Amino acid sequence: MSELRELYQEIVLDHNSRPRNFKEIEDADRVVEGYNPLCGDKIMLYVKFEGDTIADIGFQGTGCAISRASASLMTQQVKGRNVAQAEKLFDRFHEMVTGNVDGDLDFEDLGDLEVMAGVSNFPSRVKCATLSWHSLRSALKSQEAHVTTE
Ligand code: ZN
C-alpha cells in the first residue's frame, strides 16, 4: 500500500513540476478566474469549444502543489470530452475528494485523477484540489467569470 502511495505522490509531484496544458489560449471561448483564499491558490482557466466538445483547455496561475497538479490532471482528463461527460467527471471527482460518495465507490472511471483520492483525508486541501474543477464547471455553465471557493 505504501508503494502505491509513493506512486501517487510521484504523479502529483510530476504534474506540479511539469503541469500539462499550462498555457493561455488566446482565442478561448471562456476564461474563468478562480481563487481559493484559504490557501492562496489562483487559476486562470481557458476553454475552447467545438460544438459542445472541449476542443482545447489550458490554465495558468500560482498555487500549492495540490492545486497545480489537480488542474493539470483535470485538463488532461476533460480535453476532447463533451460538456455532459465533463460534468459527470466533476461530480465523480467531487465525490472522491470530499468522501461524500453517491455513486460507485470504485473510482477507476476517473483514470489518473484517482491519485487525488488521498485528499479526502485532508479536508483543508479539498478546496485546493477542487478549485480548477469549480472553475471548469463555471466555464461549462457560462456563469460568472470569477470563482472563489469561499
Ligand atoms: Zn492550495
PDB file of C-alpha atoms and ligand atoms in Angstrom:
ATOM      1  CA  MET A   1       0.000   0.000   0.000  1.00  0.00           C
ATOM      2  CA  SER A   2       2.843   2.416   0.764  1.00  0.00           C
ATOM      3  CA  GLU A   3       4.347   1.732  -2.658  1.00  0.00           C
ATOM      4  CA  LEU A   4       1.066   2.695  -4.213  1.00  0.00           C
ATOM      5  CA  ARG A   5       1.028   5.872  -2.164  1.00  0.00           C
ATOM      6  CA  GLU A   6       4.541   6.688  -3.344  1.00  0.00           C
ATOM      7  CA  LEU A   7       3.498   6.200  -6.931  1.00  0.00           C
ATOM      8  CA  TYR A   8       0.577   8.538  -6.413  1.00  0.00           C
ATOM      9  CA  GLN A   9       2.857  11.126  -4.857  1.00  0.00           C
ATOM     10  CA  GLU A  10       5.176  10.813  -7.830  1.00  0.00           C
ATOM     11  CA  ILE A  11       2.352  11.608 -10.222  1.00  0.00           C
ATOM     12  CA  VAL A  12       1.300  14.617  -8.155  1.00  0.00           C
ATOM     13  CA  LEU A  13       4.878  15.897  -7.939  1.00  0.00           C
ATOM     14  CA  ASP A  14       5.376  15.327 -11.660  1.00  0.00           C
ATOM     15  CA  HIS A  15       2.243  17.279 -12.571  1.00  0.00           C
ATOM     16  CA  ASN A  16       3.226  20.033 -10.178  1.00  0.00           C
ATOM     17  CA  SER A  17       6.695  20.478 -11.640  1.00  0.00           C
ATOM     18  CA  ARG A  18       5.626  19.921 -15.273  1.00  0.00           C
ATOM     19  CA  PRO A  19       1.970  20.908 -15.430  1.00  0.00           C
ATOM     20  CA  ARG A  20       0.201  19.797 -18.628  1.00  0.00           C
ATOM     21  CA  ASN A  21      -1.766  22.299 -20.680  1.00  0.00           C
ATOM     22  CA  PHE A  22      -0.117  25.118 -18.740  1.00  0.00           C
ATOM     23  CA  LYS A  23      -0.835  27.778 -21.313  1.00  0.00           C
ATOM     24  CA  GLU A  24      -3.001  30.707 -22.197  1.00  0.00           C
ATOM     25  CA  ILE A  25      -5.427  30.172 -25.076  1.00  0.00           C
ATOM     26  CA  GLU A  26      -5.759  33.487 -26.850  1.00  0.00           C
ATOM     27  CA  ASP A  27      -8.958  32.691 -28.718  1.00  0.00           C
ATOM     28  CA  ALA A  28     -10.608  30.854 -25.828  1.00  0.00           C
ATOM     29  CA  ASP A  29     -14.403  30.868 -25.725  1.00  0.00           C
ATOM     30  CA  ARG A  30     -14.415  31.093 -21.919  1.00  0.00           C
ATOM     31  CA  VAL A  31     -11.915  32.498 -19.487  1.00  0.00           C
ATOM     32  CA  VAL A  32     -12.557  31.894 -15.803  1.00  0.00           C
ATOM     33  CA  GLU A  33     -10.540  33.174 -12.889  1.00  0.00           C
ATOM     34  CA  GLY A  34     -10.585  31.025  -9.759  1.00  0.00           C
ATOM     35  CA  TYR A  35      -9.346  31.849  -6.300  1.00  0.00           C
ATOM     36  CA  ASN A  36      -9.002  29.835  -3.118  1.00  0.00           C
ATOM     37  CA  PRO A  37      -8.396  32.349  -0.316  1.00  0.00           C
ATOM     38  CA  LEU A  38      -7.868  29.575   2.211  1.00  0.00           C
ATOM     39  CA  CYS A  39      -4.574  28.614   0.589  1.00  0.00           C
ATOM     40  CA  GLY A  40      -3.937  31.473  -1.846  1.00  0.00           C
ATOM     41  CA  ASP A  41      -4.303  29.344  -4.979  1.00  0.00           C
ATOM     42  CA  LYS A  42      -5.098  31.313  -8.127  1.00  0.00           C
ATOM     43  CA  ILE A  43      -6.003  29.959 -11.526  1.00  0.00           C
ATOM     44  CA  MET A  44      -6.934  31.328 -14.918  1.00  0.00           C
ATOM     45  CA  LEU A  45      -8.731  28.698 -16.935  1.00  0.00           C
ATOM     46  CA  TYR A  46      -9.111  28.894 -20.708  1.00  0.00           C
ATOM     47  CA  VAL A  47     -11.602  26.738 -22.585  1.00  0.00           C
ATOM     48  CA  LYS A  48     -12.171  26.453 -26.305  1.00  0.00           C
ATOM     49  CA  PHE A  49     -15.215  24.604 -27.604  1.00  0.00           C
ATOM     50  CA  GLU A  50     -16.079  22.899 -30.855  1.00  0.00           C
ATOM     51  CA  GLY A  51     -19.810  22.405 -30.593  1.00  0.00           C
ATOM     52  CA  ASP A  52     -20.229  21.051 -27.096  1.00  0.00           C
ATOM     53  CA  THR A  53     -16.829  19.368 -27.093  1.00  0.00           C
ATOM     54  CA  ILE A  54     -13.913  20.785 -25.115  1.00  0.00           C
ATOM     55  CA  ALA A  55     -11.531  21.147 -28.047  1.00  0.00           C
ATOM     56  CA  ASP A  56      -8.775  22.781 -26.046  1.00  0.00           C
ATOM     57  CA  ILE A  57      -8.188  23.743 -22.451  1.00  0.00           C
ATOM     58  CA  GLY A  58      -5.350  25.452 -20.653  1.00  0.00           C
ATOM     59  CA  PHE A  59      -4.596  27.048 -17.323  1.00  0.00           C
ATOM     60  CA  GLN A  60      -2.169  29.384 -15.701  1.00  0.00           C
ATOM     61  CA  GLY A  61      -1.747  30.562 -12.170  1.00  0.00           C
ATOM     62  CA  THR A  62       0.069  30.143  -8.923  1.00  0.00           C
ATOM     63  CA  GLY A  63      -0.697  27.851  -6.068  1.00  0.00           C
ATOM     64  CA  CYS A  64       0.287  24.864  -3.996  1.00  0.00           C
ATOM     65  CA  ALA A  65       1.336  21.508  -5.449  1.00  0.00           C
ATOM     66  CA  ILE A  66      -2.118  20.015  -4.942  1.00  0.00           C
ATOM     67  CA  SER A  67      -3.911  22.790  -6.817  1.00  0.00           C
ATOM     68  CA  ARG A  68      -1.435  22.773  -9.709  1.00  0.00           C
ATOM     69  CA  ALA A  69      -1.333  19.005 -10.034  1.00  0.00           C
ATOM     70  CA  SER A  70      -5.107  18.804  -9.814  1.00  0.00           C
ATOM     71  CA  ALA A  71      -5.554  21.450 -12.517  1.00  0.00           C
ATOM     72  CA  SER A  72      -3.021  19.696 -14.739  1.00  0.00           C
ATOM     73  CA  LEU A  73      -4.727  16.319 -14.299  1.00  0.00           C
ATOM     74  CA  MET A  74      -8.142  17.868 -14.841  1.00  0.00           C
ATOM     75  CA  THR A  75      -7.191  19.461 -18.177  1.00  0.00           C
ATOM     76  CA  GLN A  76      -5.785  16.139 -19.386  1.00  0.00           C
ATOM     77  CA  GLN A  77      -8.934  14.266 -18.470  1.00  0.00           C
ATOM     78  CA  VAL A  78     -11.548  16.641 -19.884  1.00  0.00           C
ATOM     79  CA  LYS A  79      -9.845  17.642 -23.135  1.00  0.00           C
ATOM     80  CA  GLY A  80     -11.776  16.103 -26.007  1.00  0.00           C
ATOM     81  CA  ARG A  81     -14.802  15.309 -23.875  1.00  0.00           C
ATOM     82  CA  ASN A  82     -18.207  16.886 -24.242  1.00  0.00           C
ATOM     83  CA  VAL A  83     -19.900  19.073 -21.634  1.00  0.00           C
ATOM     84  CA  ALA A  84     -22.068  16.278 -20.192  1.00  0.00           C
ATOM     85  CA  GLN A  85     -19.059  13.974 -19.793  1.00  0.00           C
ATOM     86  CA  ALA A  86     -17.015  16.717 -18.140  1.00  0.00           C
ATOM     87  CA  GLU A  87     -19.841  17.485 -15.716  1.00  0.00           C
ATOM     88  CA  LYS A  88     -20.090  13.815 -14.817  1.00  0.00           C
ATOM     89  CA  LEU A  89     -16.341  13.810 -14.128  1.00  0.00           C
ATOM     90  CA  PHE A  90     -16.762  16.898 -11.942  1.00  0.00           C
ATOM     91  CA  ASP A  91     -19.409  15.096  -9.877  1.00  0.00           C
ATOM     92  CA  ARG A  92     -17.316  11.968  -9.528  1.00  0.00           C
ATOM     93  CA  PHE A  93     -14.159  13.877  -8.652  1.00  0.00           C
ATOM     94  CA  HIS A  94     -16.061  15.913  -6.083  1.00  0.00           C
ATOM     95  CA  GLU A  95     -17.467  12.734  -4.543  1.00  0.00           C
ATOM     96  CA  MET A  96     -13.996  11.244  -4.329  1.00  0.00           C
ATOM     97  CA  VAL A  97     -12.164  14.146  -2.695  1.00  0.00           C
ATOM     98  CA  THR A  98     -14.968  15.060  -0.288  1.00  0.00           C
ATOM     99  CA  GLY A  99     -15.742  11.454   0.622  1.00  0.00           C
ATOM    100  CA  ASN A 100     -19.464  12.084   0.001  1.00  0.00           C
ATOM    101  CA  VAL A 101     -19.973   9.229  -2.406  1.00  0.00           C
ATOM    102  CA  ASP A 102     -23.350   8.755  -4.093  1.00  0.00           C
ATOM    103  CA  GLY A 103     -22.216   6.590  -6.958  1.00  0.00           C
ATOM    104  CA  ASP A 104     -19.735   3.779  -7.364  1.00  0.00           C
ATOM    105  CA  LEU A 105     -17.176   3.522  -4.552  1.00  0.00           C
ATOM    106  CA  ASP A 106     -14.613   2.399  -7.096  1.00  0.00           C
ATOM    107  CA  PHE A 107     -13.087   5.418  -8.827  1.00  0.00           C
ATOM    108  CA  GLU A 108     -11.346   3.616 -11.649  1.00  0.00           C
ATOM    109  CA  ASP A 109     -13.518   5.574 -14.067  1.00  0.00           C
ATOM    110  CA  LEU A 110     -11.516   8.668 -13.099  1.00  0.00           C
ATOM    111  CA  GLY A 111      -8.246   7.363 -14.531  1.00  0.00           C
ATOM    112  CA  ASP A 112      -5.221   9.327 -13.330  1.00  0.00           C
ATOM    113  CA  LEU A 113      -7.481  11.603 -11.306  1.00  0.00           C
ATOM    114  CA  GLU A 114      -7.666   8.781  -8.794  1.00  0.00           C
ATOM    115  CA  VAL A 115      -4.302   9.932  -7.420  1.00  0.00           C
ATOM    116  CA  MET A 116      -6.221  12.750  -5.731  1.00  0.00           C
ATOM    117  CA  ALA A 117      -8.269  10.329  -3.625  1.00  0.00           C
ATOM    118  CA  GLY A 118      -5.949  10.866  -0.642  1.00  0.00           C
ATOM    119  CA  VAL A 119      -7.105  14.472  -0.438  1.00  0.00           C
ATOM    120  CA  SER A 120     -10.298  13.270   1.251  1.00  0.00           C
ATOM    121  CA  ASN A 121      -8.146  12.639   4.347  1.00  0.00           C
ATOM    122  CA  PHE A 122      -7.162  16.296   4.429  1.00  0.00           C
ATOM    123  CA  PRO A 123     -10.319  18.450   4.474  1.00  0.00           C
ATOM    124  CA  SER A 124      -8.311  21.671   4.371  1.00  0.00           C
ATOM    125  CA  ARG A 125      -6.864  20.639   0.995  1.00  0.00           C
ATOM    126  CA  VAL A 126     -10.153  19.763  -0.673  1.00  0.00           C
ATOM    127  CA  LYS A 127     -10.550  23.330  -1.926  1.00  0.00           C
ATOM    128  CA  CYS A 128      -7.057  23.221  -3.426  1.00  0.00           C
ATOM    129  CA  ALA A 129      -7.973  20.077  -5.354  1.00  0.00           C
ATOM    130  CA  THR A 130     -11.383  21.330  -6.488  1.00  0.00           C
ATOM    131  CA  LEU A 131     -10.512  24.925  -7.440  1.00  0.00           C
ATOM    132  CA  SER A 132      -9.763  24.091 -11.076  1.00  0.00           C
ATOM    133  CA  TRP A 133     -12.886  21.919 -11.235  1.00  0.00           C
ATOM    134  CA  HIS A 134     -15.144  24.662  -9.929  1.00  0.00           C
ATOM    135  CA  SER A 135     -13.588  26.973 -12.497  1.00  0.00           C
ATOM    136  CA  LEU A 136     -14.264  24.390 -15.195  1.00  0.00           C
ATOM    137  CA  ARG A 137     -17.882  23.982 -14.159  1.00  0.00           C
ATOM    138  CA  SER A 138     -18.342  27.714 -14.275  1.00  0.00           C
ATOM    139  CA  ALA A 139     -16.845  27.775 -17.771  1.00  0.00           C
ATOM    140  CA  LEU A 140     -19.167  24.966 -18.902  1.00  0.00           C
ATOM    141  CA  LYS A 141     -22.239  26.653 -17.475  1.00  0.00           C
ATOM    142  CA  SER A 142     -21.181  30.048 -18.695  1.00  0.00           C
ATOM    143  CA  GLN A 143     -21.806  31.582 -15.292  1.00  0.00           C
ATOM    144  CA  GLU A 144     -19.610  34.226 -13.741  1.00  0.00           C
ATOM    145  CA  ALA A 145     -16.065  34.641 -14.900  1.00  0.00           C
ATOM    146  CA  HIS A 146     -14.835  34.702 -11.314  1.00  0.00           C
ATOM    147  CA  VAL A 147     -14.944  31.741  -8.986  1.00  0.00           C
ATOM    148  CA  THR A 148     -13.995  31.668  -5.371  1.00  0.00           C
ATOM    149  CA  THR A 149     -14.079  28.611  -3.171  1.00  0.00           C
ATOM    150  CA  GLU A 150     -15.332  30.657  -0.217  1.00  0.00           C
TER     151      GLU A 150
HETATM  152 ZN    ZN B   1      -3.700  25.067  -2.160  1.00  0.00          ZN
END
